[in-house]
């Protein structure tokens, strides 16, 4: 007899209802609440440590981690709200805080001071009390009501100033207050001015004086020392790069739900699944948005955008400010890396799931399998999740549109059975998907279970249990007997027996072979929720609404164990038959002493924050899995105190097989081959790039080495120069030091002699003063003795005086007592006489006033009648006055209207007059301008005539050049057209090649299909031949022959029909898939073609532009050449060299002139002109060569070139 031990190993889930439910303990560890515990999760090692909740509480409401990352404060709800502080290193309780000043049952927000010595806690409704704790002493330093007493509005968040322990900030609906702790009180320092009260949802201190506050309309308000500095709008920031002042928007922006500050700025969550990251600008007064982070779409859901619509409830930044973590309202955790490398990737980014995704709603189903370490769960959020309890990770999950009520996992771990609201579905667990392959028309199946062998499964949609075959999917049996809904179905270890319990209080045992009831136990006062069976199938354990655990054997109760005040909701029995566990309605786990004793003995463990729905123990009895209404899955490590249990065969181990469809495998293989090709291509490209870089770097290294060698040589020379200078300076300094030392020694001797003399004088003075002080001390002692004697004499005299006075006062006191007694007797007598007189006077006054009252009543009635008449007259007159007033108001309004009309008309008249004057002035200006323009036109016509004449002359000179240019242009156009034709032919050939390749692929696939079909037909023929051969063996027995021929017909003829039909359907599906694939590939090739054409078009345009620029250069050079030739011609004409007859003459004359009268200027000018001409000719030759080289290789141009501007055109 022993009680098994259970320890939590891992919890999957998050409590989103807890305020500030995520924080960093260190760079690798985060703290968050899950179930009834607070978890420390190491992100790198993926390990969890647990801080269990306190007993007899209703769950956590708020959490805070201290700035020194050593403590965590957890607020818990209950009859009396409490705060528990834990040490995060030792995982132990440090303090439990509670106060009678708080009327509320919960705290809504907690915050530690910057030095972690103080804690501020905000109580909930109805009093909204704010407490300031010195938590290490468990002492409330101050308290105040933080809400407005007029509205009693809720408060959402409280925080400390990051630099000052005495300043606090509180926000709520219409509440933004800053308190200061002084002299044991929390005094409100200032509230926001010049701003309307809004629903402030959250806040954060960005410095010791500045607070950023978020509202429920998407606004961010920046306060500095209580004054509103800026008002920003996160909704408008989506289109702008930085925060700017905003106006009121018509559309209601999303609520700002969380803000967290950092050294660079702050991050805030606003809207569905969006976090905005802001950083300080250069002026440090504004904040610029550097990034927008969104929750990614969930591809495992039927609606991927559903995950984007989550509301982020809490944010936390790591101590190094590299990572940002957020929690959502759907119980999910996400992380993002805020590194400098990532910040350069763009304005938009997405979160990553931290660890794994969790259930977001109540978990309804749970099961485990034998061959794999898997857990299957389903939830009201429509998701089905497969967890691994060995690695503590989420293996597979998928979200469906319908709610899932129950789940069963096949013993092989390859299939699951899920009861949805519309159907019961049997699904394959593929490598990366959960896919339905059979549906049963069973609506809202709340309980289902596979047999231990896996060949059968039971489904209980209502009060009937239906048993199906897993292989043929036939309904083998319907077990009827329950009058209420079946809540639990359990198979015996050999699958011979099935035990069920229901809400009708019935507990039935069924024989699965005969489908008959073999045992029953009915207790209508109890609604059963769970049942468990021993490995031998003899005893059954059931729990229900009557708060007891029943042990039933042979339809009789053996033991009925009371569970105390709490109802038990689930029960589980180990496969060894030595451990029994039960789950409670408050989420705790009970390990019961087994065999059961009366009264029951158990150990209770904190686990969940709500009722445990189901429990399962793994096949090797190593782990217990529990699920709850709090959307958490807890894996417990269990152990019998004696350490015994089923030991798994290590050689066999867990199955590693996985399911995958053929099409998926082919797609993955194809993708792998494509990726391999891509990798090879990238390798080649990278190698080429690396070679190029190596070459470049080698050249750079050579240059640098040469440069460094030169620098080193120069530095060496400099160093040598400096060394020589240093040696000189050292010699100089040594000489100076020796001189200084000699001087110092002399001065020291002089100072010592003078100081010795002074010391002697001071010592003599000291002796004199010492003698004086001794004399003064003796005088003071004598005076003190005399004063002491005087004081004693004065004290004796005072004592004697006050004793005599005391005796006198006692005598006077006795005399006063006697007088007081006498006066009391006299007072009693006078009192009696006055009472008698007062009674008589009261009677007289009573009679007198009763008479007066009767008279007053009569006069009052008379006056009432008169007042009624007067009131009627008054009302009628008042109505008349009101009517007259209304008429006067109407007349006044009409008069005001007429006055406005007159005023407007006068304004219009004045405006029209001004407009007329302005138009007259403009007309005069325009007439003057027309006259000036006419004059200019006449002058220009004269110029035009002169220029036309010049142009005609120039055209005559240019005509031969133009003809050459036209011929060249025609040649260029012909070459361009030829290039275009070649390019079109190339593209057409490429298209033909791609079409032929596609056809070749299609024919290959058809050939493979035909070969497969031939193989299938040969196999069918072979089977038919063998069956026919077996049938011929019965030729002597007609009866057997007839049966065998009928079987042959049923097997081959009917199967052939179904097979052909299915084959046809398969062919159609394959054809549709191939066609879709080809269409997709054609569309992708078209896109590639468009992209390539755009790239080539851009190249053509660039080359054409280069050609245009070259032609322009040629024209410029031609112009310069023409100018040079004209100058040469002018010079020749001036010298008379252009005439043939006078050429010799002129040359001789020129030679004589130059020989006799050498003009240096003229010779220099001629030489320069000749050089210019040679250079121009050289340039022309180079350009012609370039044109000849580029013209054959030019790509097809997009259009014609613009006409060339030659000469003066």
Coordinates of C-alpha atoms in Angstrom, one line a residue, residues 100-531:
X100 CA -7.2 44.6 5.6
X101 CA -7.3 48.0 3.9
X102 CA -8.3 46.4 0.6
X103 CA -12.0 45.4 0.3
X104 CA -11.5 43.8 -3.2
X105 CA -10.9 40.1 -3.7
X106 CA -8.1 40.7 -6.3
X107 CA -5.2 42.9 -7.3
X108 CA -5.3 44.2 -10.9
X109 CA -1.7 45.4 -11.3
X110 CA 1.7 45.1 -9.5
X111 CA 5.0 46.9 -9.9
X112 CA 8.5 46.8 -8.2
X113 CA 10.5 49.9 -7.4
X114 CA 13.7 50.5 -9.3
X115 CA 15.8 49.2 -6.4
X116 CA 13.4 46.2 -5.9
X117 CA 12.8 47.1 -2.2
X118 CA 9.3 48.4 -2.6
X119 CA 6.2 47.0 -4.2
X120 CA 3.1 48.9 -5.3
X121 CA -0.2 47.0 -5.7
X122 CA -3.5 48.2 -7.3
X123 CA -6.6 46.7 -5.7
X124 CA -9.7 45.9 -7.8
X125 CA -13.4 46.9 -7.5
X126 CA -15.2 48.2 -5.5
X127 CA -12.7 50.4 -3.6
X128 CA -9.7 50.5 -6.1
X129 CA -7.2 50.9 -3.2
X130 CA -3.5 51.6 -4.1
X131 CA -1.0 50.1 -1.6
X132 CA 2.7 51.0 -1.2
X133 CA 4.6 48.1 0.5
X134 CA 8.0 47.8 2.0
X135 CA 7.7 44.1 1.1
X136 CA 10.7 42.7 2.9
X137 CA 9.2 44.0 6.2
X138 CA 5.6 43.1 5.1
X139 CA 4.6 46.7 6.0
X140 CA 2.1 48.9 4.2
X141 CA 3.9 52.3 4.0
X142 CA 1.0 54.2 2.5
X143 CA -2.4 53.7 0.8
X144 CA -4.9 55.8 -1.1
X145 CA -8.0 55.5 -3.4
X146 CA -6.7 55.8 -6.9
X147 CA -10.0 56.0 -8.8
X148 CA -12.2 59.1 -9.1
X149 CA -14.8 59.0 -6.3
X150 CA -17.5 60.5 -8.6
X151 CA -17.3 57.8 -11.3
X152 CA -15.6 54.9 -9.5
X153 CA -14.0 54.0 -12.8
X154 CA -11.7 51.0 -13.2
X155 CA -7.9 51.3 -12.9
X156 CA -5.8 49.2 -15.4
X157 CA -2.1 49.7 -14.6
X158 CA 0.4 51.1 -12.0
X159 CA 4.1 51.7 -12.3
X160 CA 7.2 53.2 -10.6
X161 CA 9.3 56.0 -12.0
X162 CA 12.5 54.2 -13.3
X163 CA 14.8 56.6 -11.4
X164 CA 12.8 57.5 -8.2
X165 CA 11.1 55.2 -5.7
X166 CA 8.7 57.9 -4.5
X167 CA 6.9 58.6 -7.8
X168 CA 4.1 56.4 -9.1
X169 CA 1.8 56.5 -12.2
X170 CA -1.7 55.1 -12.3
X171 CA -3.9 54.9 -15.5
X172 CA -7.5 53.8 -16.0
X173 CA -10.8 54.9 -17.6
X174 CA -10.5 58.6 -17.4
X175 CA -7.7 58.3 -14.9
X176 CA -4.1 59.4 -15.3
X177 CA -2.6 60.3 -11.9
X178 CA 1.0 60.7 -10.6
X179 CA 1.5 60.1 -6.9
X180 CA 4.4 60.9 -4.7
X181 CA 5.2 59.1 -1.4
X182 CA 6.1 61.7 1.3
X183 CA 5.8 61.3 5.1
X184 CA 3.8 58.1 5.1
X185 CA 1.2 59.3 2.5
X186 CA 0.7 59.0 -1.2
X187 CA -0.1 62.6 -2.4
X188 CA -1.3 63.3 -5.9
X189 CA 1.4 65.5 -7.6
X190 CA -0.4 66.5 -10.8
X191 CA -3.0 65.3 -13.2
X192 CA -2.9 66.0 -16.9
X193 CA -3.9 69.5 -17.9
X194 CA -5.4 70.8 -21.1
X195 CA -6.7 67.4 -22.2
X196 CA -10.1 65.8 -22.0
X197 CA -10.4 62.7 -19.9
X198 CA -10.0 59.5 -22.0
X199 CA -9.9 55.8 -21.5
X200 CA -6.1 55.4 -20.8
X201 CA -5.4 51.7 -21.3
X202 CA -1.6 51.5 -20.6
X203 CA 1.6 53.5 -20.1
X204 CA 5.4 53.4 -19.7
X205 CA 8.1 55.7 -18.4
X206 CA 10.5 56.6 -21.3
X207 CA 12.6 58.8 -18.9
X208 CA 12.4 60.0 -15.3
X209 CA 10.1 62.9 -16.3
X210 CA 8.4 61.7 -19.5
X211 CA 5.5 59.1 -19.7
X212 CA 4.0 57.7 -22.9
X213 CA 0.3 56.8 -22.4
X214 CA -1.9 54.7 -24.7
X215 CA -5.7 55.1 -25.1
X216 CA -8.5 52.9 -26.4
X217 CA -8.8 55.0 -29.6
X218 CA -5.3 54.3 -30.8
X219 CA -3.7 57.5 -29.5
X220 CA -0.3 57.9 -27.9
X221 CA 0.1 60.8 -25.5
X222 CA 3.5 62.1 -24.4
X223 CA 3.4 63.8 -21.0
X224 CA 6.4 65.6 -19.4
X225 CA 6.0 66.7 -15.8
X226 CA 2.3 66.3 -16.0
X227 CA 1.9 68.5 -19.2
X228 CA 0.8 67.1 -22.5
X229 CA 3.7 67.7 -24.9
X230 CA 2.5 65.8 -28.0
X231 CA -0.5 63.7 -29.1
X232 CA 0.1 61.0 -31.7
X233 CA -2.0 58.5 -33.5
X234 CA -0.7 55.0 -34.2
X235 CA -3.3 54.4 -36.9
X236 CA -2.0 57.3 -39.0
X237 CA 1.6 56.1 -38.4
X238 CA 0.9 53.2 -40.8
X239 CA 1.2 55.6 -43.7
X240 CA 3.9 57.9 -42.2
X241 CA 7.4 57.1 -41.2
X242 CA 7.5 58.9 -37.9
X243 CA 5.3 60.1 -35.1
X244 CA 3.7 63.4 -35.9
X245 CA 0.9 65.4 -34.4
X246 CA -2.5 64.2 -35.5
X247 CA -6.0 65.5 -35.9
X248 CA -9.1 63.6 -34.8
X249 CA -9.9 60.8 -37.3
X250 CA -13.4 59.7 -38.3
X251 CA -12.5 56.0 -38.3
X252 CA -12.1 54.6 -34.8
X253 CA -8.5 53.4 -34.5
X254 CA -7.5 50.2 -32.7
X255 CA -6.8 50.2 -28.9
X256 CA -3.3 50.5 -27.6
X257 CA -3.0 47.4 -25.3
X258 CA 0.6 47.4 -24.1
X259 CA 3.7 49.6 -24.1
X260 CA 7.2 48.7 -23.1
X261 CA 10.1 51.2 -22.8
X262 CA 13.8 50.6 -23.9
X263 CA 16.9 52.7 -23.9
X264 CA 16.4 53.6 -27.5
X265 CA 12.7 54.4 -27.3
X266 CA 9.6 52.2 -26.8
X267 CA 7.4 49.6 -28.4
X268 CA 3.6 49.5 -28.3
X269 CA 0.9 47.1 -29.5
X270 CA -2.0 48.7 -31.3
X271 CA -4.6 46.9 -33.4
X272 CA -4.8 43.3 -34.3
X273 CA -1.5 41.5 -34.0
X274 CA 0.7 44.6 -34.6
X275 CA 3.6 46.1 -32.6
X276 CA 5.1 49.5 -33.5
X277 CA 8.8 50.1 -32.6
X278 CA 9.8 53.7 -32.1
X279 CA 13.2 55.2 -31.5
X280 CA 14.3 58.6 -30.4
X281 CA 15.2 61.1 -33.1
X282 CA 18.2 63.5 -33.1
X283 CA 16.4 66.2 -31.2
X284 CA 15.4 63.6 -28.5
X285 CA 11.9 65.2 -28.2
X286 CA 10.2 63.1 -30.9
X287 CA 10.1 59.4 -31.6
X288 CA 10.4 58.0 -35.1
X289 CA 8.8 54.7 -36.1
X290 CA 11.5 52.3 -37.3
X291 CA 9.6 49.1 -37.7
X292 CA 6.2 47.5 -37.7
X293 CA 6.1 43.9 -36.5
X294 CA 3.0 41.7 -37.2
X295 CA 1.9 38.3 -36.1
X296 CA 2.3 35.9 -39.1
X297 CA -0.5 34.0 -40.8
X298 CA -1.1 30.4 -39.6
X299 CA -0.8 28.1 -42.6
X300 CA -2.1 25.1 -40.6
X301 CA -5.5 26.8 -40.2
X302 CA -8.5 26.8 -42.6
X303 CA -8.5 30.6 -42.2
X304 CA -4.7 31.6 -42.2
X305 CA -5.6 35.3 -41.5
X306 CA -7.3 34.3 -38.2
X307 CA -4.0 34.4 -36.3
X308 CA -3.4 38.0 -37.4
X309 CA -6.5 39.1 -35.6
X310 CA -5.2 38.3 -32.1
X311 CA -4.9 41.1 -29.6
X312 CA -1.4 41.5 -28.0
X313 CA -1.9 41.9 -24.3
X314 CA 1.6 42.1 -22.9
X315 CA 5.1 43.0 -24.1
X316 CA 8.6 42.4 -22.7
X317 CA 12.1 43.3 -23.8
X318 CA 15.2 41.2 -22.9
X319 CA 17.9 42.7 -20.6
X320 CA 20.2 43.2 -23.6
X321 CA 17.3 44.7 -25.6
X322 CA 18.0 42.2 -28.5
X323 CA 14.7 40.3 -28.2
X324 CA 11.0 41.3 -27.9
X325 CA 8.5 38.8 -26.6
X326 CA 4.7 39.3 -26.6
X327 CA 1.7 37.3 -25.4
X328 CA -1.8 37.4 -27.0
X329 CA -5.4 37.1 -25.9
X330 CA -5.5 33.6 -27.7
X331 CA -2.9 32.2 -25.2
X332 CA 0.0 32.4 -27.7
X333 CA 3.6 33.5 -27.2
X334 CA 5.7 35.2 -30.0
X335 CA 9.3 36.5 -30.2
X336 CA 11.2 38.9 -32.5
X337 CA 14.9 39.7 -32.7
X338 CA 15.6 43.4 -32.5
X339 CA 19.2 43.2 -33.8
X340 CA 20.9 45.8 -35.9
X341 CA 21.2 43.4 -38.8
X342 CA 17.5 42.8 -38.9
X343 CA 16.6 46.5 -38.7
X344 CA 18.0 47.1 -42.2
X345 CA 15.6 44.7 -43.8
X346 CA 12.7 47.0 -44.1
X347 CA 9.9 48.7 -42.2
X348 CA 7.7 45.6 -41.9
X349 CA 8.6 42.3 -40.1
X350 CA 6.8 39.3 -38.6
X351 CA 7.0 37.6 -35.2
X352 CA 8.1 34.0 -34.8
X353 CA 6.2 31.5 -32.5
X354 CA 8.1 31.1 -29.2
X355 CA 8.6 27.4 -28.4
X356 CA 5.2 26.2 -29.9
X357 CA 1.6 27.3 -30.3
X358 CA -0.9 26.5 -27.6
X359 CA -4.7 25.8 -27.4
X360 CA -6.6 29.1 -27.2
X361 CA -9.9 27.6 -25.7
X362 CA -11.2 24.9 -23.5
X363 CA -9.6 21.5 -24.2
X364 CA -12.2 18.7 -24.7
X365 CA -10.4 15.6 -25.8
X366 CA -7.2 13.7 -24.9
X367 CA -5.6 10.4 -25.8
X368 CA -2.2 8.6 -25.9
X369 CA -0.9 5.7 -28.0
X370 CA 1.4 2.7 -27.5
X371 CA 3.9 2.6 -30.3
X372 CA 4.9 6.3 -30.2
X373 CA 5.5 8.9 -27.5
X374 CA 2.5 11.0 -28.7
X375 CA -0.4 12.9 -27.0
X376 CA -3.4 13.9 -29.1
X377 CA -5.6 16.8 -27.9
X378 CA -8.6 18.7 -29.4
X379 CA -10.2 21.9 -28.3
X380 CA -13.2 24.1 -28.7
X381 CA -11.0 26.4 -30.8
X382 CA -11.3 23.8 -33.6
X383 CA -7.6 22.7 -33.4
X384 CA -6.2 19.2 -33.2
X385 CA -2.7 19.0 -31.8
X386 CA -0.2 16.1 -31.6
X387 CA 2.4 16.6 -28.8
X388 CA 5.5 14.5 -28.0
X389 CA 5.9 13.8 -24.3
X390 CA 9.5 12.7 -24.6
X391 CA 10.8 15.8 -26.3
X392 CA 8.1 18.1 -24.9
X393 CA 7.4 19.6 -28.3
X394 CA 4.4 20.1 -30.6
X395 CA 4.8 17.6 -33.4
X396 CA 1.8 18.5 -35.6
X397 CA -1.3 20.6 -35.5
X398 CA -4.2 21.8 -37.7
X399 CA -7.1 24.1 -37.1
X400 CA -10.5 23.3 -38.5
X401 CA -13.6 25.4 -39.0
X402 CA -15.8 23.2 -36.6
X403 CA -15.5 22.7 -32.9
X404 CA -13.8 19.4 -31.8
X405 CA -15.5 17.6 -28.9
X406 CA -13.5 14.4 -28.6
X407 CA -10.4 12.6 -29.9
X408 CA -8.9 9.1 -30.0
X409 CA -5.4 8.1 -31.0
X410 CA -4.8 4.8 -32.7
X411 CA -2.3 2.5 -30.8
X412 CA 0.1 2.7 -33.8
X413 CA 0.1 6.5 -33.6
X414 CA -0.6 6.8 -37.3
X415 CA -4.4 7.6 -37.2
X416 CA -6.7 9.8 -35.1
X417 CA -10.5 9.8 -34.6
X418 CA -12.0 13.2 -34.0
X419 CA -15.6 14.0 -33.1
X420 CA -16.5 17.4 -34.6
X421 CA -19.8 19.2 -34.3
X422 CA -20.9 18.1 -37.7
X423 CA -19.2 14.7 -38.3
X424 CA -16.9 12.0 -36.8
X425 CA -13.7 12.0 -38.9
X426 CA -11.0 9.3 -39.2
X427 CA -7.7 11.0 -40.2
X428 CA -4.2 10.1 -41.2
X429 CA -1.3 11.7 -39.3
X430 CA 1.0 12.5 -42.2
X431 CA 4.6 13.9 -42.0
X432 CA 3.4 17.5 -42.1
X433 CA -0.5 17.4 -42.2
X434 CA -3.6 15.9 -40.7
X435 CA -5.8 14.6 -43.5
X436 CA -9.3 13.1 -43.4
X437 CA -9.7 9.8 -45.2
X438 CA -13.1 8.7 -43.8
X439 CA -16.1 10.5 -42.4
X440 CA -19.0 9.1 -40.3
X441 CA -22.3 10.9 -40.1
X442 CA -22.2 11.2 -36.3
X443 CA -22.9 14.7 -35.1
X444 CA -21.5 16.1 -31.9
X445 CA -19.7 13.0 -30.7
X446 CA -18.6 13.8 -27.1
X447 CA -16.7 10.6 -26.5
X448 CA -14.7 8.2 -28.7
X449 CA -12.0 5.6 -28.1
X450 CA -9.9 3.1 -30.0
X451 CA -9.5 -0.4 -28.6
X452 CA -6.1 -1.5 -27.3
X453 CA -5.6 -3.7 -30.4
X454 CA -6.6 -0.8 -32.7
X455 CA -9.0 -3.0 -34.8
X456 CA -12.2 -1.4 -33.3
X457 CA -13.3 2.0 -32.1
X458 CA -16.3 3.1 -30.0
X459 CA -18.2 6.4 -30.5
X460 CA -20.8 7.8 -28.1
X461 CA -22.6 10.8 -29.6
X462 CA -25.5 10.6 -27.1
X463 CA -26.8 7.8 -25.0
X464 CA -25.9 5.0 -27.6
X465 CA -22.4 3.6 -27.9
X466 CA -21.6 2.6 -31.5
X467 CA -18.7 0.2 -32.2
X468 CA -17.0 0.3 -35.7
X469 CA -14.3 -1.7 -37.4
X470 CA -11.2 0.3 -38.1
X471 CA -10.4 -1.7 -41.3
X472 CA -13.9 -2.1 -42.9
X473 CA -15.5 1.0 -41.2
X474 CA -18.7 -1.1 -40.6
X475 CA -20.9 -0.5 -37.6
X476 CA -20.4 -3.8 -35.8
X477 CA -22.7 -3.1 -32.8
X478 CA -24.9 -0.5 -31.0
X479 CA -24.8 -0.7 -27.2
X480 CA -28.1 0.7 -25.9
X481 CA -28.9 1.1 -22.2
X482 CA -28.0 4.6 -21.1
X483 CA -30.8 7.1 -20.5
X484 CA -28.4 10.1 -20.4
X485 CA -25.4 11.2 -22.3
X486 CA -22.4 8.9 -22.1
X487 CA -19.4 10.7 -20.5
X488 CA -16.7 8.1 -20.5
X489 CA -15.9 4.9 -22.4
X490 CA -12.9 2.6 -21.5
X491 CA -11.7 -0.7 -23.1
X492 CA -10.3 -3.5 -21.0
X493 CA -6.6 -4.5 -21.7
X494 CA -7.7 -7.5 -23.8
X495 CA -10.5 -5.6 -25.6
X496 CA -13.1 -8.2 -24.4
X497 CA -14.9 -5.8 -22.2
X498 CA -16.1 -2.2 -22.5
X499 CA -17.0 0.0 -19.5
X500 CA -19.1 3.1 -19.9
X501 CA -20.6 5.7 -17.5
X502 CA -23.1 8.5 -18.1
X503 CA -25.0 11.5 -16.7
X504 CA -27.9 9.2 -15.9
X505 CA -26.0 7.7 -13.0
X506 CA -25.4 4.4 -14.8
X507 CA -22.2 2.4 -14.9
X508 CA -22.4 -0.5 -17.4
X509 CA -20.0 -3.3 -18.4
X510 CA -20.4 -4.6 -22.0
X511 CA -19.1 -7.8 -23.7
X512 CA -17.7 -6.6 -27.0
X513 CA -18.0 -10.0 -28.7
X514 CA -21.7 -10.5 -27.9
X515 CA -22.6 -6.8 -27.6
X516 CA -24.5 -7.6 -24.4
X517 CA -24.5 -5.9 -21.0
X518 CA -22.7 -8.2 -18.5
X519 CA -22.7 -5.8 -15.5
X520 CA -24.4 -2.7 -14.2
X521 CA -24.4 -0.3 -11.3
X522 CA -27.0 2.5 -11.3
X523 CA -27.1 5.5 -8.8
X524 CA -29.5 8.1 -10.2
X525 CA -28.5 10.7 -7.7
X526 CA -24.9 10.9 -9.2
X527 CA -23.9 12.1 -12.6
X528 CA -20.8 10.2 -13.6
X529 CA -17.9 12.1 -15.4
X530 CA -15.1 9.5 -15.7
X531 CA -14.3 5.8 -15.3

